[in-house]
PDB file of C-alpha atoms in Angstrom:
ATOM      1  CA  VAL A   1      90.451  32.513 148.887  1.00 82.00           C
ATOM      2  CA  VAL A   2      87.522  31.467 146.720  1.00 79.00           C
ATOM      3  CA  GLY A   3      89.250  28.908 144.501  1.00 84.00           C
ATOM      4  CA  LEU A   4      92.350  26.694 144.584  1.00 85.00           C
ATOM      5  CA  VAL A   5      93.846  24.188 142.160  1.00 88.00           C
ATOM      6  CA  VAL A   6      97.074  22.222 142.014  1.00 88.00           C
ATOM      7  CA  GLY A   7      98.966  22.397 138.710  1.00 83.00           C
ATOM      8  CA  ARG A   8     101.272  19.888 137.056  1.00 81.00           C
ATOM      9  CA  GLY A   9     104.372  20.633 139.096  1.00 78.00           C
ATOM     10  CA  GLY A  10     102.606  20.753 142.467  1.00 82.00           C
ATOM     11  CA  VAL A  11     102.155  24.522 142.192  1.00 86.00           C
ATOM     12  CA  VAL A  12      99.035  25.806 143.950  1.00 89.00           C
ATOM     13  CA  VAL A  13      97.148  28.504 142.027  1.00 89.00           C
ATOM     14  CA  GLY A  14      94.338  30.394 143.700  1.00 87.00           C
ATOM     15  CA  VAL A  15      91.856  33.232 143.375  1.00 88.00           C
ATOM     16  CA  THR A  16      91.005  35.534 146.278  1.00 83.00           C
ATOM     17  CA  SER A  17      87.713  37.295 146.964  1.00 72.00           C
ATOM     18  CA  GLU A  18      89.482  40.503 145.903  1.00 76.00           C
ATOM     19  CA  GLU A  19      89.821  38.906 142.432  1.00 64.00           C
ATOM     20  CA  ASN A  20      93.581  38.484 142.724  1.00 84.00           C
ATOM     21  CA  LEU A  21      95.376  35.506 141.237  1.00 88.00           C
ATOM     22  CA  PHE A  22      98.337  33.955 143.062  1.00 91.00           C
ATOM     23  CA  ARG A  23     100.540  30.889 143.056  1.00 90.00           C
ATOM     24  CA  LEU A  24     102.560  29.028 145.622  1.00 89.00           C
ATOM     25  CA  ARG A  25     105.367  26.845 144.283  1.00 81.00           C
ATOM     26  CA  SER A  26     105.910  23.542 146.052  1.00 77.00           C
ATOM     27  CA  ASP A  27     109.383  24.581 147.239  1.00 80.00           C
ATOM     28  CA  GLU A  28     108.401  28.046 148.522  1.00 79.00           C
ATOM     29  CA  LYS A  29     106.604  29.361 151.576  1.00 81.00           C
ATOM     30  CA  THR A  30     105.249  32.652 150.225  1.00 83.00           C
ATOM     31  CA  THR A  31     102.714  33.346 147.504  1.00 86.00           C
ATOM     32  CA  GLU A  32     103.432  35.241 144.315  1.00 89.00           C
ATOM     33  CA  ARG A  33     100.858  37.458 142.560  1.00 89.00           C
ATOM     34  CA  ILE A  34     100.104  36.423 138.966  1.00 88.00           C
ATOM     35  CA  TYR A  35      98.908  38.847 136.312  1.00 87.00           C
ATOM     36  CA  LEU A  36      96.809  37.884 133.309  1.00 87.00           C
ATOM     37  CA  PRO A  37      97.466  39.540 129.939  1.00 85.00           C
ATOM     38  CA  GLY A  38      93.926  41.010 129.695  1.00 76.00           C
ATOM     39  CA  LYS A  39      92.187  43.665 131.750  1.00 74.00           C
ATOM     40  CA  GLY A  40      89.846  41.352 133.684  1.00 77.00           C
ATOM     41  CA  GLU A  41      90.378  40.232 137.232  1.00 84.00           C
ATOM     42  CA  ALA A  42      90.337  36.506 138.080  1.00 88.00           C
ATOM     43  CA  VAL A  43      87.117  35.143 139.615  1.00 89.00           C
ATOM     44  CA  ALA A  44      87.303  31.358 138.990  1.00 90.00           C
ATOM     45  CA  VAL A  45      90.025  28.753 138.569  1.00 92.00           C
ATOM     46  CA  VAL A  46      89.943  25.107 137.485  1.00 92.00           C
ATOM     47  CA  THR A  47      92.389  22.513 136.160  1.00 91.00           C
ATOM     48  CA  SER A  48      91.956  19.965 133.398  1.00 90.00           C
ATOM     49  CA  SER A  49      92.840  16.280 133.585  1.00 87.00           C
ATOM     50  CA  SER A  50      96.108  17.117 131.769  1.00 87.00           C
ATOM     51  CA  GLY A  51      97.062  19.608 134.498  1.00 88.00           C
ATOM     52  CA  ALA A  52      96.446  22.769 132.467  1.00 92.00           C
ATOM     53  CA  ILE A  53      95.102  25.647 134.573  1.00 93.00           C
ATOM     54  CA  PHE A  54      92.146  27.726 133.395  1.00 93.00           C
ATOM     55  CA  VAL A  55      91.148  31.075 134.899  1.00 93.00           C
ATOM     56  CA  GLY A  56      87.873  32.908 134.265  1.00 90.00           C
ATOM     57  CA  THR A  57      87.678  36.674 134.649  1.00 88.00           C
ATOM     58  CA  ALA A  58      85.054  39.187 135.709  1.00 85.00           C
ATOM     59  CA  ASP A  59      84.851  40.479 132.135  1.00 86.00           C
ATOM     60  CA  GLY A  60      84.017  37.070 130.643  1.00 88.00           C
ATOM     61  CA  GLU A  61      87.405  35.881 129.370  1.00 89.00           C
ATOM     62  CA  VAL A  62      89.035  32.477 129.960  1.00 92.00           C
ATOM     63  CA  TYR A  63      92.820  32.018 130.027  1.00 93.00           C
ATOM     64  CA  ARG A  64      94.872  28.799 129.950  1.00 93.00           C
ATOM     65  CA  SER A  65      98.320  28.138 131.390  1.00 93.00           C
ATOM     66  CA  ASP A  66     100.333  25.035 130.590  1.00 92.00           C
ATOM     67  CA  ASP A  67     103.265  26.072 132.795  1.00 91.00           C
ATOM     68  CA  ASP A  68     101.701  26.478 136.258  1.00 89.00           C
ATOM     69  CA  GLY A  69     100.773  30.124 135.758  1.00 90.00           C
ATOM     70  CA  GLY A  70     104.005  31.301 134.144  1.00 90.00           C
ATOM     71  CA  SER A  71     102.296  32.343 130.914  1.00 92.00           C
ATOM     72  CA  TRP A  72      98.662  32.653 129.819  1.00 93.00           C
ATOM     73  CA  VAL A  73      96.778  32.323 126.520  1.00 93.00           C
ATOM     74  CA  ASN A  74      93.239  33.612 125.996  1.00 91.00           C
ATOM     75  CA  VAL A  75      91.155  30.622 124.896  1.00 90.00           C
ATOM     76  CA  SER A  76      87.731  32.279 124.965  1.00 84.00           C
ATOM     77  CA  ARG A  77      88.078  33.869 121.489  1.00 72.00           C
ATOM     78  CA  THR A  78      85.372  36.419 122.315  1.00 74.00           C
ATOM     79  CA  PRO A  79      84.358  37.527 125.807  1.00 78.00           C
ATOM     80  CA  LEU A  80      80.975  36.700 127.250  1.00 84.00           C
ATOM     81  CA  ASN A  81      78.726  39.646 127.976  1.00 85.00           C
ATOM     82  CA  TYR A  82      78.403  38.357 131.543  1.00 89.00           C
ATOM     83  CA  GLU A  83      80.698  38.088 134.528  1.00 87.00           C
ATOM     84  CA  LEU A  84      81.967  34.551 135.016  1.00 90.00           C
ATOM     85  CA  SER A  85      81.294  33.026 138.413  1.00 91.00           C
ATOM     86  CA  SER A  86      82.371  29.401 137.960  1.00 93.00           C
ATOM     87  CA  LEU A  87      84.279  27.203 135.535  1.00 94.00           C
ATOM     88  CA  LEU A  88      84.340  23.494 134.821  1.00 93.00           C
ATOM     89  CA  ILE A  89      86.197  21.338 132.332  1.00 92.00           C
ATOM     90  CA  ASP A  90      83.662  18.663 131.431  1.00 89.00           C
ATOM     91  CA  ARG A  91      84.541  15.029 130.867  1.00 85.00           C
ATOM     92  CA  ASN A  92      84.901  15.734 127.132  1.00 84.00           C
ATOM     93  CA  GLY A  93      87.441  18.510 127.789  1.00 87.00           C
ATOM     94  CA  ASN A  94      85.034  21.369 127.003  1.00 89.00           C
ATOM     95  CA  ILE A  95      85.067  24.587 129.023  1.00 93.00           C
ATOM     96  CA  VAL A  96      81.744  25.238 130.768  1.00 94.00           C
ATOM     97  CA  ALA A  97      81.129  28.609 132.420  1.00 94.00           C
ATOM     98  CA  GLY A  98      78.562  29.689 134.967  1.00 94.00           C
ATOM     99  CA  THR A  99      77.741  33.399 134.945  1.00 93.00           C
ATOM    100  CA  ARG A 100      76.143  36.035 137.128  1.00 91.00           C
ATOM    101  CA  GLY A 101      72.986  36.673 135.140  1.00 91.00           C
ATOM    102  CA  GLY A 102      73.420  34.819 131.837  1.00 92.00           C
ATOM    103  CA  GLY A 103      73.171  31.194 132.936  1.00 94.00           C
ATOM    104  CA  VAL A 104      75.518  28.505 131.620  1.00 95.00           C
ATOM    105  CA  PHE A 105      77.682  28.649 128.487  1.00 94.00           C
ATOM    106  CA  LYS A 106      79.906  26.115 126.716  1.00 92.00           C
ATOM    107  CA  LEU A 107      82.944  27.175 124.743  1.00 89.00           C
ATOM    108  CA  GLU A 108      82.895  25.691 121.252  1.00 81.00           C
ATOM    109  CA  ASN A 109      84.964  26.332 118.112  1.00 76.00           C
ATOM    110  CA  ALA A 110      82.784  29.264 117.040  1.00 71.00           C
ATOM    111  CA  GLY A 111      82.778  30.792 120.525  1.00 82.00           C
ATOM    112  CA  TRP A 112      80.407  30.699 123.475  1.00 89.00           C
ATOM    113  CA  LYS A 113      77.103  28.830 123.149  1.00 90.00           C
ATOM    114  CA  ARG A 114      74.328  29.296 125.718  1.00 91.00           C
ATOM    115  CA  ALA A 115      73.422  26.040 127.481  1.00 90.00           C
ATOM    116  CA  SER A 116      70.726  27.258 129.889  1.00 90.00           C
ATOM    117  CA  THR A 117      67.484  25.670 128.631  1.00 89.00           C
ATOM    118  CA  GLY A 118      65.353  24.776 131.654  1.00 88.00           C
ATOM    119  CA  LEU A 119      67.151  26.925 134.258  1.00 91.00           C
ATOM    120  CA  SER A 120      64.876  29.244 136.230  1.00 89.00           C
ATOM    121  CA  SER A 121      67.804  31.477 137.166  1.00 87.00           C
ATOM    122  CA  GLY A 122      70.666  33.024 135.235  1.00 90.00           C
ATOM    123  CA  VAL A 123      72.829  33.269 138.363  1.00 93.00           C
ATOM    124  CA  ILE A 124      75.157  30.251 138.542  1.00 94.00           C
ATOM    125  CA  TYR A 125      77.423  30.038 141.584  1.00 94.00           C
ATOM    126  CA  ALA A 126      78.861  26.535 141.161  1.00 94.00           C
ATOM    127  CA  LEU A 127      79.267  23.756 138.589  1.00 95.00           C
ATOM    128  CA  ALA A 128      80.110  20.083 139.158  1.00 93.00           C
ATOM    129  CA  GLN A 129      80.029  16.918 137.050  1.00 91.00           C
ATOM    130  CA  GLU A 130      79.470  13.242 137.731  1.00 87.00           C
ATOM    131  CA  GLU A 131      79.548  10.878 134.772  1.00 82.00           C
ATOM    132  CA  GLU A 132      77.203  12.318 132.114  1.00 82.00           C
ATOM    133  CA  PHE A 133      75.404  14.616 134.553  1.00 88.00           C
ATOM    134  CA  LEU A 134      76.308  18.287 135.015  1.00 91.00           C
ATOM    135  CA  PHE A 135      75.079  20.052 138.168  1.00 94.00           C
ATOM    136  CA  ALA A 136      74.581  23.774 138.706  1.00 95.00           C
ATOM    137  CA  GLY A 137      74.245  25.597 142.014  1.00 94.00           C
ATOM    138  CA  THR A 138      71.987  28.607 141.383  1.00 94.00           C
ATOM    139  CA  ASP A 139      70.138  31.211 143.428  1.00 91.00           C
ATOM    140  CA  ASP A 140      67.133  28.862 143.068  1.00 92.00           C
ATOM    141  CA  GLY A 141      68.681  25.602 144.290  1.00 92.00           C
ATOM    142  CA  VAL A 142      70.394  22.780 142.372  1.00 93.00           C
ATOM    143  CA  TYR A 143      69.745  21.848 138.748  1.00 94.00           C
ATOM    144  CA  VAL A 144      70.999  18.871 136.739  1.00 93.00           C
ATOM    145  CA  LEU A 145      71.706  18.614 133.016  1.00 91.00           C
ATOM    146  CA  SER A 146      71.700  15.252 131.321  1.00 77.00           C
ATOM    147  CA  ASN A 147      73.756  14.947 128.153  1.00 71.00           C
ATOM    148  CA  ARG A 148      70.952  12.764 126.846  1.00 72.00           C
ATOM    149  CA  ASN A 149      68.360  15.525 126.411  1.00 76.00           C
ATOM    150  CA  GLY A 150      70.303  18.792 126.840  1.00 80.00           C
ATOM    151  CA  GLN A 151      67.726  20.205 129.284  1.00 88.00           C
ATOM    152  CA  TRP A 152      68.303  21.432 132.831  1.00 94.00           C
ATOM    153  CA  THR A 153      65.823  20.166 135.414  1.00 91.00           C
ATOM    154  CA  LYS A 154      65.423  20.921 139.107  1.00 92.00           C
ATOM    155  CA  PHE A 155      67.435  18.256 140.957  1.00 90.00           C
ATOM    156  CA  SER A 156      65.393  18.622 144.137  1.00 84.00           C
ATOM    157  CA  ASP A 157      62.600  20.872 145.398  1.00 83.00           C
ATOM    158  CA  MET A 158      64.361  20.843 148.758  1.00 81.00           C
ATOM    159  CA  LEU A 159      66.287  24.090 148.129  1.00 81.00           C
ATOM    160  CA  THR A 160      63.845  26.207 146.116  1.00 80.00           C
ATOM    161  CA  LYS A 161      64.749  29.913 146.280  1.00 84.00           C
ATOM    162  CA  ILE A 162      67.859  29.127 148.354  1.00 88.00           C
ATOM    163  CA  PRO A 163      71.225  30.164 146.868  1.00 91.00           C
ATOM    164  CA  VAL A 164      73.605  27.222 146.410  1.00 92.00           C
ATOM    165  CA  LEU A 165      77.141  28.631 146.460  1.00 92.00           C
ATOM    166  CA  SER A 166      79.163  25.404 146.204  1.00 91.00           C
ATOM    167  CA  LEU A 167      78.682  21.758 145.223  1.00 93.00           C
ATOM    168  CA  ALA A 168      80.388  18.477 146.080  1.00 91.00           C
ATOM    169  CA  LEU A 169      79.449  15.113 144.569  1.00 90.00           C
ATOM    170  CA  ARG A 170      79.870  11.613 145.938  1.00 85.00           C
ATOM    171  CA  GLY A 171      78.716   8.814 143.631  1.00 75.00           C
ATOM    172  CA  ASN A 172      75.172   7.738 142.764  1.00 71.00           C
ATOM    173  CA  LYS A 173      74.029  11.333 142.263  1.00 70.00           C
ATOM    174  CA  LYS A 174      74.546  12.173 145.939  1.00 85.00           C
ATOM    175  CA  VAL A 175      74.973  15.947 145.997  1.00 90.00           C
ATOM    176  CA  TYR A 176      76.156  18.154 148.843  1.00 92.00           C
ATOM    177  CA  ALA A 177      75.073  21.763 148.470  1.00 91.00           C
ATOM    178  CA  GLY A 178      76.826  24.594 150.299  1.00 91.00           C
ATOM    179  CA  THR A 179      74.043  27.118 150.810  1.00 91.00           C
ATOM    180  CA  SER A 180      73.652  30.709 151.845  1.00 86.00           C
ATOM    181  CA  GLY A 181      72.088  30.567 155.301  1.00 86.00           C
ATOM    182  CA  PHE A 182      71.394  26.828 155.660  1.00 86.00           C
ATOM    183  CA  GLY A 183      74.888  25.318 155.806  1.00 90.00           C
ATOM    184  CA  VAL A 184      75.626  22.130 153.875  1.00 92.00           C
ATOM    185  CA  VAL A 185      72.624  20.111 152.718  1.00 90.00           C
ATOM    186  CA  GLU A 186      72.746  16.543 151.358  1.00 89.00           C
ATOM    187  CA  ILE A 187      70.450  15.974 148.371  1.00 86.00           C
ATOM    188  CA  ARG A 188      69.765  12.657 146.640  1.00 74.00           C
TER     189      ARG A 188
END
């Protein structure tokens, strides 16, 4: 299992490493496979503050469910030309996608807009947000984007050329990076 979220009604929705989507209702003990209306397989899952569930697919689509995975609507308008690897709903309610090769994109009214200025790598494994700062775990360490200038900058030289596969944040820009080969590293 590479991603889990809890929906409005306590339903757990997850994505497996085999790109399968499943849900577990709060009153059941077995999982149920969920199918999206498109061709793509699920690779990332996230929930919004309202409890809506969003799923990103290998073929660059994003779907939304307002009923704990019972039905899905494609919200991406047009697919990205890159495989999604991570999703985030930012504090303004915008969908942000990390990709395997294309960097970071934000979904706007007209479709996807690249938001990768300053990144040294197009491979984004993880996204996280704290206040106005957006963090990206890449195959070249951790980067931070400030809403003030719209530019990504290296958050720390501590993890240069080390893939950061997951991120956790704990106040005052304290970042925990789950790495490939070096375990969990605390960065300030």
